[in-house]
mmCIF file of C-alpha atoms (C1' of nucleotides) in Angstrom:
data_model
loop_
_atom_site.group_PDB
_atom_site.id
_atom_site.type_symbol
_atom_site.label_atom_id
_atom_site.label_comp_id
_atom_site.label_asym_id
_atom_site.label_seq_id
_atom_site.Cartn_x
_atom_site.Cartn_y
_atom_site.Cartn_z
ATOM 1 C CA UNK W 1 -27.433 -53.166 -31.019
ATOM 2 C CA UNK W 2 -24.300 -51.267 -30.129
ATOM 3 C CA UNK W 3 -24.897 -51.160 -26.392
ATOM 4 C CA UNK W 4 -26.964 -48.650 -24.527
ATOM 5 C CA UNK W 5 -30.388 -50.134 -24.938
ATOM 6 C CA UNK W 6 -33.370 -48.980 -22.859
ATOM 7 C CA UNK W 7 -32.743 -46.132 -20.423
ATOM 8 C CA UNK W 8 -29.122 -46.843 -19.806
ATOM 9 C CA UNK W 9 -28.292 -43.749 -17.834
ATOM 10 C CA UNK W 10 -25.482 -44.981 -15.683
ATOM 11 C CA UNK W 11 -22.917 -45.357 -18.411
ATOM 12 C CA UNK W 12 -23.478 -42.336 -20.590
ATOM 13 C CA UNK W 13 -23.778 -40.175 -17.612
ATOM 14 C CA UNK W 14 -21.416 -37.294 -17.920
ATOM 15 C CA UNK W 15 -20.138 -37.586 -21.451
ATOM 16 C CA UNK W 16 -20.370 -34.556 -23.617
ATOM 17 C CA UNK W 17 -21.568 -36.363 -26.660
ATOM 18 C CA UNK W 18 -23.559 -34.155 -28.963
ATOM 19 C CA UNK W 19 -26.556 -36.027 -27.592
ATOM 20 C CA UNK W 20 -25.767 -35.817 -23.929
ATOM 21 C CA UNK W 21 -29.266 -35.741 -22.593
ATOM 22 C CA UNK W 22 -28.695 -35.497 -18.904
ATOM 23 C CA UNK W 23 -26.680 -32.329 -18.565
ATOM 24 C CA UNK W 24 -29.367 -30.377 -20.382
ATOM 25 C CA UNK W 25 -32.069 -31.320 -17.956
ATOM 26 C CA UNK W 26 -29.946 -31.309 -14.857
ATOM 27 C CA UNK W 27 -28.697 -27.836 -15.683
ATOM 28 C CA UNK W 28 -32.306 -26.766 -15.888
ATOM 29 C CA UNK W 29 -33.068 -28.152 -12.469
ATOM 30 C CA UNK W 30 -29.692 -27.106 -11.269
ATOM 31 C CA UNK W 31 -29.850 -23.414 -11.893
ATOM 32 C CA UNK W 32 -30.552 -21.117 -9.038
ATOM 33 C CA UNK W 33 -34.192 -20.222 -9.620
ATOM 34 C CA UNK W 34 -36.004 -22.639 -11.960
ATOM 35 C CA UNK W 35 -36.965 -25.086 -9.258
ATOM 36 C CA UNK W 36 -38.309 -22.320 -7.082
ATOM 37 C CA UNK W 37 -40.354 -20.828 -9.907
ATOM 38 C CA UNK W 38 -41.741 -24.183 -10.967
ATOM 39 C CA UNK W 39 -42.709 -25.050 -7.453
ATOM 40 C CA UNK W 40 -44.554 -21.773 -7.089
ATOM 41 C CA UNK W 41 -46.401 -22.291 -10.354
ATOM 42 C CA UNK W 42 -47.272 -25.752 -9.126
ATOM 43 C CA UNK W 43 -49.976 -24.189 -7.006
ATOM 44 C CA UNK W 44 -51.536 -22.427 -9.957
ATOM 45 C CA UNK W 45 -50.813 -19.660 -12.492
ATOM 46 C CA UNK W 46 -49.148 -16.518 -11.252
ATOM 47 C CA UNK W 47 -48.503 -13.037 -12.530
ATOM 48 C CA UNK W 48 -44.990 -11.813 -13.079
ATOM 49 C CA UNK W 49 -45.135 -9.542 -10.080
ATOM 50 C CA UNK W 50 -46.547 -12.270 -7.861
ATOM 51 C CA UNK W 51 -43.579 -14.456 -8.642
ATOM 52 C CA UNK W 52 -41.231 -11.588 -8.043
ATOM 53 C CA UNK W 53 -42.668 -10.883 -4.618
ATOM 54 C CA UNK W 54 -43.012 -14.524 -3.660
ATOM 55 C CA UNK W 55 -39.451 -15.411 -4.442
ATOM 56 C CA UNK W 56 -37.919 -12.378 -2.841
ATOM 57 C CA UNK W 57 -34.247 -12.188 -3.585
ATOM 58 C CA UNK W 58 -34.535 -12.844 -7.306
ATOM 59 C CA UNK W 59 -33.546 -9.980 -9.572
ATOM 60 C CA UNK W 60 -35.845 -8.813 -12.324
ATOM 61 C CA UNK W 61 -33.266 -9.923 -14.799
ATOM 62 C CA UNK W 62 -33.070 -13.468 -13.452
ATOM 63 C CA UNK W 63 -36.815 -13.877 -13.102
ATOM 64 C CA UNK W 64 -37.295 -12.969 -16.736
ATOM 65 C CA UNK W 65 -34.401 -15.122 -17.878
ATOM 66 C CA UNK W 66 -35.679 -18.083 -15.875
ATOM 67 C CA UNK W 67 -39.213 -17.739 -17.174
ATOM 68 C CA UNK W 68 -38.070 -17.391 -20.773
ATOM 69 C CA UNK W 69 -35.936 -20.436 -20.422
ATOM 70 C CA UNK W 70 -38.768 -22.486 -18.943
ATOM 71 C CA UNK W 71 -41.031 -21.270 -21.713
ATOM 72 C CA UNK W 72 -38.476 -22.235 -24.314
ATOM 73 C CA UNK W 73 -38.386 -25.752 -22.902
ATOM 74 C CA UNK W 74 -42.168 -26.001 -23.103
ATOM 75 C CA UNK W 75 -42.559 -26.215 -19.349
ATOM 76 C CA UNK W 76 -44.229 -22.897 -18.765
ATOM 77 C CA UNK W 77 -46.767 -20.976 -20.799
ATOM 78 C CA UNK W 78 -46.789 -17.190 -21.004
ATOM 79 C CA UNK W 79 -50.067 -15.371 -21.496
ATOM 80 C CA UNK W 80 -50.149 -11.669 -22.206
ATOM 81 C CA UNK W 81 -53.304 -9.690 -21.614
ATOM 82 C CA UNK W 82 -52.703 -6.393 -23.416
ATOM 83 C CA UNK W 83 -54.545 -4.158 -21.041
ATOM 84 C CA UNK W 84 -52.946 -1.041 -19.658
ATOM 85 C CA UNK W 85 -50.943 -1.582 -17.633
ATOM 86 C CA UNK W 86 -50.225 -4.926 -19.267
ATOM 87 C CA UNK W 87 -50.841 -8.174 -17.437
ATOM 88 C CA UNK W 88 -48.754 -11.286 -17.940
ATOM 89 C CA UNK W 89 -49.571 -14.661 -16.462
ATOM 90 C CA UNK W 90 -47.400 -17.720 -16.253
ATOM 91 C CA UNK W 91 -48.637 -21.263 -15.865
ATOM 92 C CA UNK W 92 -47.153 -24.724 -16.021
ATOM 93 C CA UNK W 93 -47.847 -26.656 -19.181
ATOM 94 C CA UNK W 94 -48.972 -30.268 -18.776
ATOM 95 C CA UNK W 95 -45.385 -31.394 -19.250
ATOM 96 C CA UNK W 96 -44.228 -28.723 -16.840
ATOM 97 C CA UNK W 97 -46.569 -30.173 -14.279
ATOM 98 C CA UNK W 98 -44.959 -33.567 -14.555
ATOM 99 C CA UNK W 99 -41.569 -32.032 -13.843
ATOM 100 C CA UNK W 100 -43.043 -29.942 -11.090
ATOM 101 C CA UNK W 101 -44.185 -33.160 -9.466
ATOM 102 C CA UNK W 102 -40.626 -34.469 -9.402
ATOM 103 C CA UNK W 103 -39.359 -31.179 -8.055
ATOM 104 C CA UNK W 104 -42.007 -31.324 -5.419
ATOM 105 C CA UNK W 105 -40.666 -34.676 -4.304
ATOM 106 C CA UNK W 106 -37.261 -33.136 -3.967
ATOM 107 C CA UNK W 107 -38.565 -30.298 -1.860
ATOM 108 C CA UNK W 108 -40.443 -32.657 0.390
ATOM 109 C CA UNK W 109 -37.251 -34.611 0.837
ATOM 110 C CA UNK W 110 -35.461 -31.405 1.780
ATOM 111 C CA UNK W 111 -38.075 -30.590 4.381
ATOM 112 C CA UNK W 112 -37.918 -34.037 5.876
ATOM 113 C CA UNK W 113 -34.171 -34.355 6.064
ATOM 114 C CA UNK W 114 -32.766 -30.941 6.690
ATOM 115 C CA UNK W 115 -32.372 -31.618 10.394
ATOM 116 C CA UNK W 116 -30.423 -34.744 9.675
ATOM 117 C CA UNK W 117 -28.241 -32.953 7.161
ATOM 118 C CA UNK W 118 -27.615 -30.034 9.480
ATOM 119 C CA UNK W 119 -26.642 -32.368 12.317
ATOM 120 C CA UNK W 120 -24.385 -34.335 10.042
ATOM 121 C CA UNK W 121 -22.610 -31.172 8.967
ATOM 122 C CA UNK W 122 -21.978 -30.151 12.539
ATOM 123 C CA UNK W 123 -20.518 -33.543 13.324
ATOM 124 C CA UNK W 124 -18.347 -33.500 10.242
ATOM 125 C CA UNK W 125 -17.085 -29.990 10.849
ATOM 126 C CA UNK W 126 -16.144 -30.881 14.409
ATOM 127 C CA UNK W 127 -13.411 -33.125 13.097
ATOM 128 C CA UNK O 1 -48.426 -19.532 15.783
ATOM 129 C CA UNK O 2 -46.873 -16.785 13.721
ATOM 130 C CA UNK O 3 -47.680 -18.314 10.368
ATOM 131 C CA UNK O 4 -45.715 -20.928 8.552
ATOM 132 C CA UNK O 5 -47.126 -24.076 10.049
ATOM 133 C CA UNK O 6 -46.569 -27.550 8.567
ATOM 134 C CA UNK O 7 -44.402 -27.710 5.452
ATOM 135 C CA UNK O 8 -45.188 -24.274 4.182
ATOM 136 C CA UNK O 9 -42.656 -24.122 1.425
ATOM 137 C CA UNK O 10 -44.330 -21.780 -0.970
ATOM 138 C CA UNK O 11 -44.026 -18.653 1.082
ATOM 139 C CA UNK O 12 -40.587 -18.934 2.611
ATOM 140 C CA UNK O 13 -39.201 -20.024 -0.639
ATOM 141 C CA UNK O 14 -36.293 -17.842 -1.534
ATOM 142 C CA UNK O 15 -35.750 -15.802 1.588
ATOM 143 C CA UNK O 16 -32.288 -15.786 3.015
ATOM 144 C CA UNK O 17 -33.356 -16.118 6.614
ATOM 145 C CA UNK O 18 -30.741 -17.716 8.784
ATOM 146 C CA UNK O 19 -32.945 -20.794 8.592
ATOM 147 C CA UNK O 20 -33.508 -20.885 4.878
ATOM 148 C CA UNK O 21 -33.817 -24.593 4.394
ATOM 149 C CA UNK O 22 -34.419 -24.867 0.728
ATOM 150 C CA UNK O 23 -31.383 -23.196 -0.770
ATOM 151 C CA UNK O 24 -29.094 -25.525 1.115
ATOM 152 C CA UNK O 25 -30.600 -28.636 -0.342
ATOM 153 C CA UNK O 26 -31.274 -27.248 -3.762
ATOM 154 C CA UNK O 27 -27.700 -26.091 -4.035
ATOM 155 C CA UNK O 28 -26.655 -29.623 -3.244
ATOM 156 C CA UNK O 29 -28.803 -31.029 -6.005
ATOM 157 C CA UNK O 30 -28.034 -28.046 -8.137
ATOM 158 C CA UNK O 31 -24.303 -28.310 -8.326
ATOM 159 C CA UNK O 32 -22.749 -29.767 -11.381
ATOM 160 C CA UNK O 33 -21.787 -33.246 -10.202
ATOM 161 C CA UNK O 34 -23.628 -34.346 -7.039
ATOM 162 C CA UNK O 35 -26.635 -35.727 -8.826
ATOM 163 C CA UNK O 36 -24.445 -37.682 -11.195
ATOM 164 C CA UNK O 37 -22.371 -39.136 -8.380
ATOM 165 C CA UNK O 38 -25.404 -40.045 -6.310
ATOM 166 C CA UNK O 39 -27.066 -41.718 -9.231
ATOM 167 C CA UNK O 40 -23.978 -43.785 -9.875
ATOM 168 C CA UNK O 41 -23.749 -44.832 -6.255
ATOM 169 C CA UNK O 42 -27.417 -45.726 -6.451
ATOM 170 C CA UNK O 43 -26.418 -48.945 -8.194
ATOM 171 C CA UNK O 44 -24.045 -49.915 -5.400
ATOM 172 C CA UNK O 45 -20.759 -48.814 -3.797
ATOM 173 C CA UNK O 46 -17.965 -47.689 -6.059
ATOM 174 C CA UNK O 47 -14.282 -46.999 -5.774
ATOM 175 C CA UNK O 48 -12.917 -43.528 -6.321
ATOM 176 C CA UNK O 49 -11.402 -44.460 -9.652
ATOM 177 C CA UNK O 50 -14.578 -46.148 -10.813
ATOM 178 C CA UNK O 51 -16.493 -42.955 -10.270
ATOM 179 C CA UNK O 52 -13.830 -40.975 -12.009
ATOM 180 C CA UNK O 53 -13.944 -43.173 -15.081
ATOM 181 C CA UNK O 54 -17.724 -43.487 -15.103
ATOM 182 C CA UNK O 55 -18.383 -39.794 -14.986
ATOM 183 C CA UNK O 56 -15.785 -38.818 -17.512
ATOM 184 C CA UNK O 57 -15.386 -35.111 -17.688
ATOM 185 C CA UNK O 58 -15.151 -34.529 -13.976
ATOM 186 C CA UNK O 59 -11.834 -33.266 -12.672
ATOM 187 C CA UNK O 60 -10.083 -34.971 -9.796
ATOM 188 C CA UNK O 61 -10.559 -31.854 -7.775
ATOM 189 C CA UNK O 62 -14.315 -31.735 -8.316
ATOM 190 C CA UNK O 63 -14.839 -35.432 -7.723
ATOM 191 C CA UNK O 64 -13.101 -35.163 -4.367
ATOM 192 C CA UNK O 65 -14.918 -31.963 -3.463
ATOM 193 C CA UNK O 66 -18.272 -33.456 -4.408
ATOM 194 C CA UNK O 67 -17.677 -36.635 -2.447
ATOM 195 C CA UNK O 68 -16.468 -34.748 0.621
ATOM 196 C CA UNK O 69 -19.507 -32.552 0.501
ATOM 197 C CA UNK O 70 -21.877 -35.502 0.189
ATOM 198 C CA UNK O 71 -20.077 -37.176 3.052
ATOM 199 C CA UNK O 72 -20.391 -34.047 5.148
ATOM 200 C CA UNK O 73 -24.126 -34.046 4.570
ATOM 201 C CA UNK O 74 -24.359 -37.647 5.676
ATOM 202 C CA UNK O 75 -25.444 -38.859 2.268
ATOM 203 C CA UNK O 76 -22.375 -40.835 1.357
ATOM 204 C CA UNK O 77 -20.054 -42.957 3.420
ATOM 205 C CA UNK O 78 -16.349 -43.189 2.773
ATOM 206 C CA UNK O 79 -14.481 -46.373 3.585
ATOM 207 C CA UNK O 80 -10.705 -46.523 3.450
ATOM 208 C CA UNK O 81 -8.938 -49.837 3.167
ATOM 209 C CA UNK O 82 -5.314 -49.065 3.990
ATOM 210 C CA UNK O 83 -3.715 -51.537 1.654
ATOM 211 C CA UNK O 84 -0.984 -50.515 -0.702
ATOM 212 C CA UNK O 85 -1.987 -48.968 -2.969
ATOM 213 C CA UNK O 86 -4.857 -47.661 -0.842
ATOM 214 C CA UNK O 87 -8.428 -48.485 -1.693
ATOM 215 C CA UNK O 88 -11.321 -46.153 -0.980
ATOM 216 C CA UNK O 89 -14.953 -47.066 -1.446
ATOM 217 C CA UNK O 90 -17.947 -44.807 -1.456
ATOM 218 C CA UNK O 91 -21.493 -45.864 -0.740
ATOM 219 C CA UNK O 92 -24.814 -44.167 -0.160
ATOM 220 C CA UNK O 93 -25.962 -44.016 3.430
ATOM 221 C CA UNK O 94 -29.599 -44.958 4.113
ATOM 222 C CA UNK O 95 -30.524 -41.283 3.983
ATOM 223 C CA UNK O 96 -28.475 -40.879 0.846
ATOM 224 C CA UNK O 97 -30.522 -43.640 -0.718
ATOM 225 C CA UNK O 98 -33.740 -41.784 -0.082
ATOM 226 C CA UNK O 99 -32.365 -38.735 -1.877
ATOM 227 C CA UNK O 100 -30.996 -40.922 -4.612
ATOM 228 C CA UNK O 101 -34.523 -42.191 -5.162
ATOM 229 C CA UNK O 102 -35.767 -38.652 -5.749
ATOM 230 C CA UNK O 103 -32.874 -37.929 -8.050
ATOM 231 C CA UNK O 104 -33.654 -41.095 -9.890
ATOM 232 C CA UNK O 105 -37.163 -39.816 -10.530
ATOM 233 C CA UNK O 106 -35.685 -36.675 -11.979
ATOM 234 C CA UNK O 107 -33.429 -38.610 -14.290
ATOM 235 C CA UNK O 108 -36.266 -40.788 -15.461
ATOM 236 C CA UNK O 109 -38.231 -37.653 -16.204
ATOM 237 C CA UNK O 110 -35.319 -36.332 -18.217
ATOM 238 C CA UNK O 111 -35.154 -39.520 -20.259
ATOM 239 C CA UNK O 112 -38.862 -39.473 -20.949
ATOM 240 C CA UNK O 113 -39.176 -35.853 -21.925
ATOM 241 C CA UNK O 114 -35.986 -34.836 -23.604
ATOM 242 C CA UNK O 115 -37.496 -35.237 -27.051
ATOM 243 C CA UNK O 116 -40.332 -32.965 -26.118
ATOM 244 C CA UNK O 117 -37.988 -30.400 -24.649
ATOM 245 C CA UNK O 118 -35.666 -30.509 -27.635
ATOM 246 C CA UNK O 119 -38.594 -30.032 -30.021
ATOM 247 C CA UNK O 120 -39.959 -27.199 -27.944
ATOM 248 C CA UNK O 121 -36.614 -25.440 -28.050
ATOM 249 C CA UNK O 122 -36.441 -25.679 -31.809
ATOM 250 C CA UNK O 123 -39.910 -24.216 -32.145
ATOM 251 C CA UNK O 124 -39.107 -21.416 -29.723
ATOM 252 C CA UNK O 125 -35.833 -20.537 -31.374
ATOM 253 C CA UNK O 126 -37.511 -20.358 -34.758
ATOM 254 C CA UNK O 127 -39.357 -17.271 -33.637
ATOM 255 C "C1'" DC M 1 -4.330 -45.290 -6.071
ATOM 256 C "C1'" DG M 2 -6.444 -41.486 -4.158
ATOM 257 C "C1'" DG M 3 -5.865 -37.666 -3.124
ATOM 258 C "C1'" DT M 4 -3.856 -31.995 -1.964
ATOM 259 C "C1'" DA M 5 -2.315 -27.464 -3.286
ATOM 260 C "C1'" DT M 6 -2.336 -23.563 -6.605
ATOM 261 C "C1'" DC M 7 -3.335 -20.830 -10.039
ATOM 262 C "C1'" DC M 8 -6.558 -18.994 -13.411
ATOM 263 C "C1'" DT M 9 -10.788 -18.032 -16.033
ATOM 264 C "C1'" DG M 10 -15.719 -17.876 -17.736
ATOM 265 C "C1'" DC M 11 -19.807 -16.771 -16.866
ATOM 266 C "C1'" DA M 12 -23.934 -16.998 -13.634
ATOM 267 C "C1'" DG M 13 -26.109 -13.751 -11.724
ATOM 268 C "C1'" DG M 14 -26.514 -9.094 -8.930
ATOM 269 C "C1'" DA M 15 -27.188 -3.856 -9.252
ATOM 270 C "C1'" DT M 16 -28.775 -0.172 -11.639
ATOM 271 C "C1'" DA M 17 -31.007 2.568 -15.123
ATOM 272 C "C1'" DC M 18 -34.234 3.058 -18.809
ATOM 273 C "C1'" DT M 19 -38.914 1.908 -21.556
ATOM 274 C "C1'" DG M 20 -43.575 0.658 -24.087
ATOM 275 C "C1'" DC R 1 -46.628 -3.559 -14.846
ATOM 276 C "C1'" DA R 2 -43.427 -6.183 -17.079
ATOM 277 C "C1'" DG R 3 -39.948 -6.083 -18.944
ATOM 278 C "C1'" DT R 4 -34.834 -4.802 -21.751
ATOM 279 C "C1'" DA R 5 -29.987 -3.089 -21.748
ATOM 280 C "C1'" DT R 6 -25.406 -2.591 -19.485
ATOM 281 C "C1'" DC R 7 -22.024 -2.991 -16.610
ATOM 282 C "C1'" DC R 8 -19.506 -5.526 -13.066
ATOM 283 C "C1'" DT R 9 -17.992 -9.162 -9.835
ATOM 284 C "C1'" DG R 10 -17.482 -13.616 -7.149
ATOM 285 C "C1'" DC R 11 -16.632 -17.853 -7.284
ATOM 286 C "C1'" DA R 12 -17.597 -22.592 -9.394
ATOM 287 C "C1'" DG R 13 -14.871 -25.295 -11.423
ATOM 288 C "C1'" DG R 14 -10.980 -26.565 -15.029
ATOM 289 C "C1'" DA R 15 -5.799 -27.397 -15.666
ATOM 290 C "C1'" DT R 16 -1.705 -28.612 -13.822
ATOM 291 C "C1'" DA R 17 1.722 -30.191 -10.575
ATOM 292 C "C1'" DC R 18 2.969 -32.682 -6.617
ATOM 293 C "C1'" DC R 19 2.512 -36.406 -2.563
ATOM 294 C "C1'" DG R 20 1.924 -40.624 1.021
#
DNA sequence: CGGTATCCTGCAGGATACTG
DNA sequence: CAGTATCCTGCAGGATACCG
């Protein structure tokens, strides 16, 4: 065993080894819209236009890019119903749901602590 | 009540109201280094140079910026020991620890699913 | 050791226009 | 309706040099 047994995150944390596992996932969570999209899909499948309206501020370009990227990672499933006009639905995959659960925890945290954070910022900025 | 009772995240999700709560926090988690730093501090206080070495790839500028920002948000506490050479320690605040716990969940998820994600990407890219 | 201060660049992501 | 194709810009963040 050459070190790094079990889930030894702390020491391989930011290295850009070919196998750097963290960056990949963190970038996914880190980008501007993925978390928002996943959270929305957490309450059930949505059409493209529903997402677009719900998120409000996202460009068509970024919504598509985000969805494609989530699909590529196997987190979201895209279903096309070739009617006219076409209808496209997006839903979390089972794996996507497990990530969505984590994300949900994050959002809950944000809700619960935003007052504290805001206050802390004011204090900090006053000095 | 004009709508939006309790923690009604789903509908106010991306709006840039003056009070948009989510973006603030997500940006914090979303930036390139915060999550990494917080996770490191999750295993106990660290000196500046320890963090720098542990993260490997982070620039001095970004480490300082990240730490200042976490401090501003009341998530990390900075302790200066004015010896010579100076010694500066960083530790999670109690609130910081609660966020660190969420982050930790995210990282665990990443560890557990990176194979699946990698495989999914290969499949997707092959078409 | 633990930072600032500058300068510089890539690219995330917005705006806009067109399409099956 | 659900996208693609382009063009364009701000700023996150790297590199480098200097300091108490």
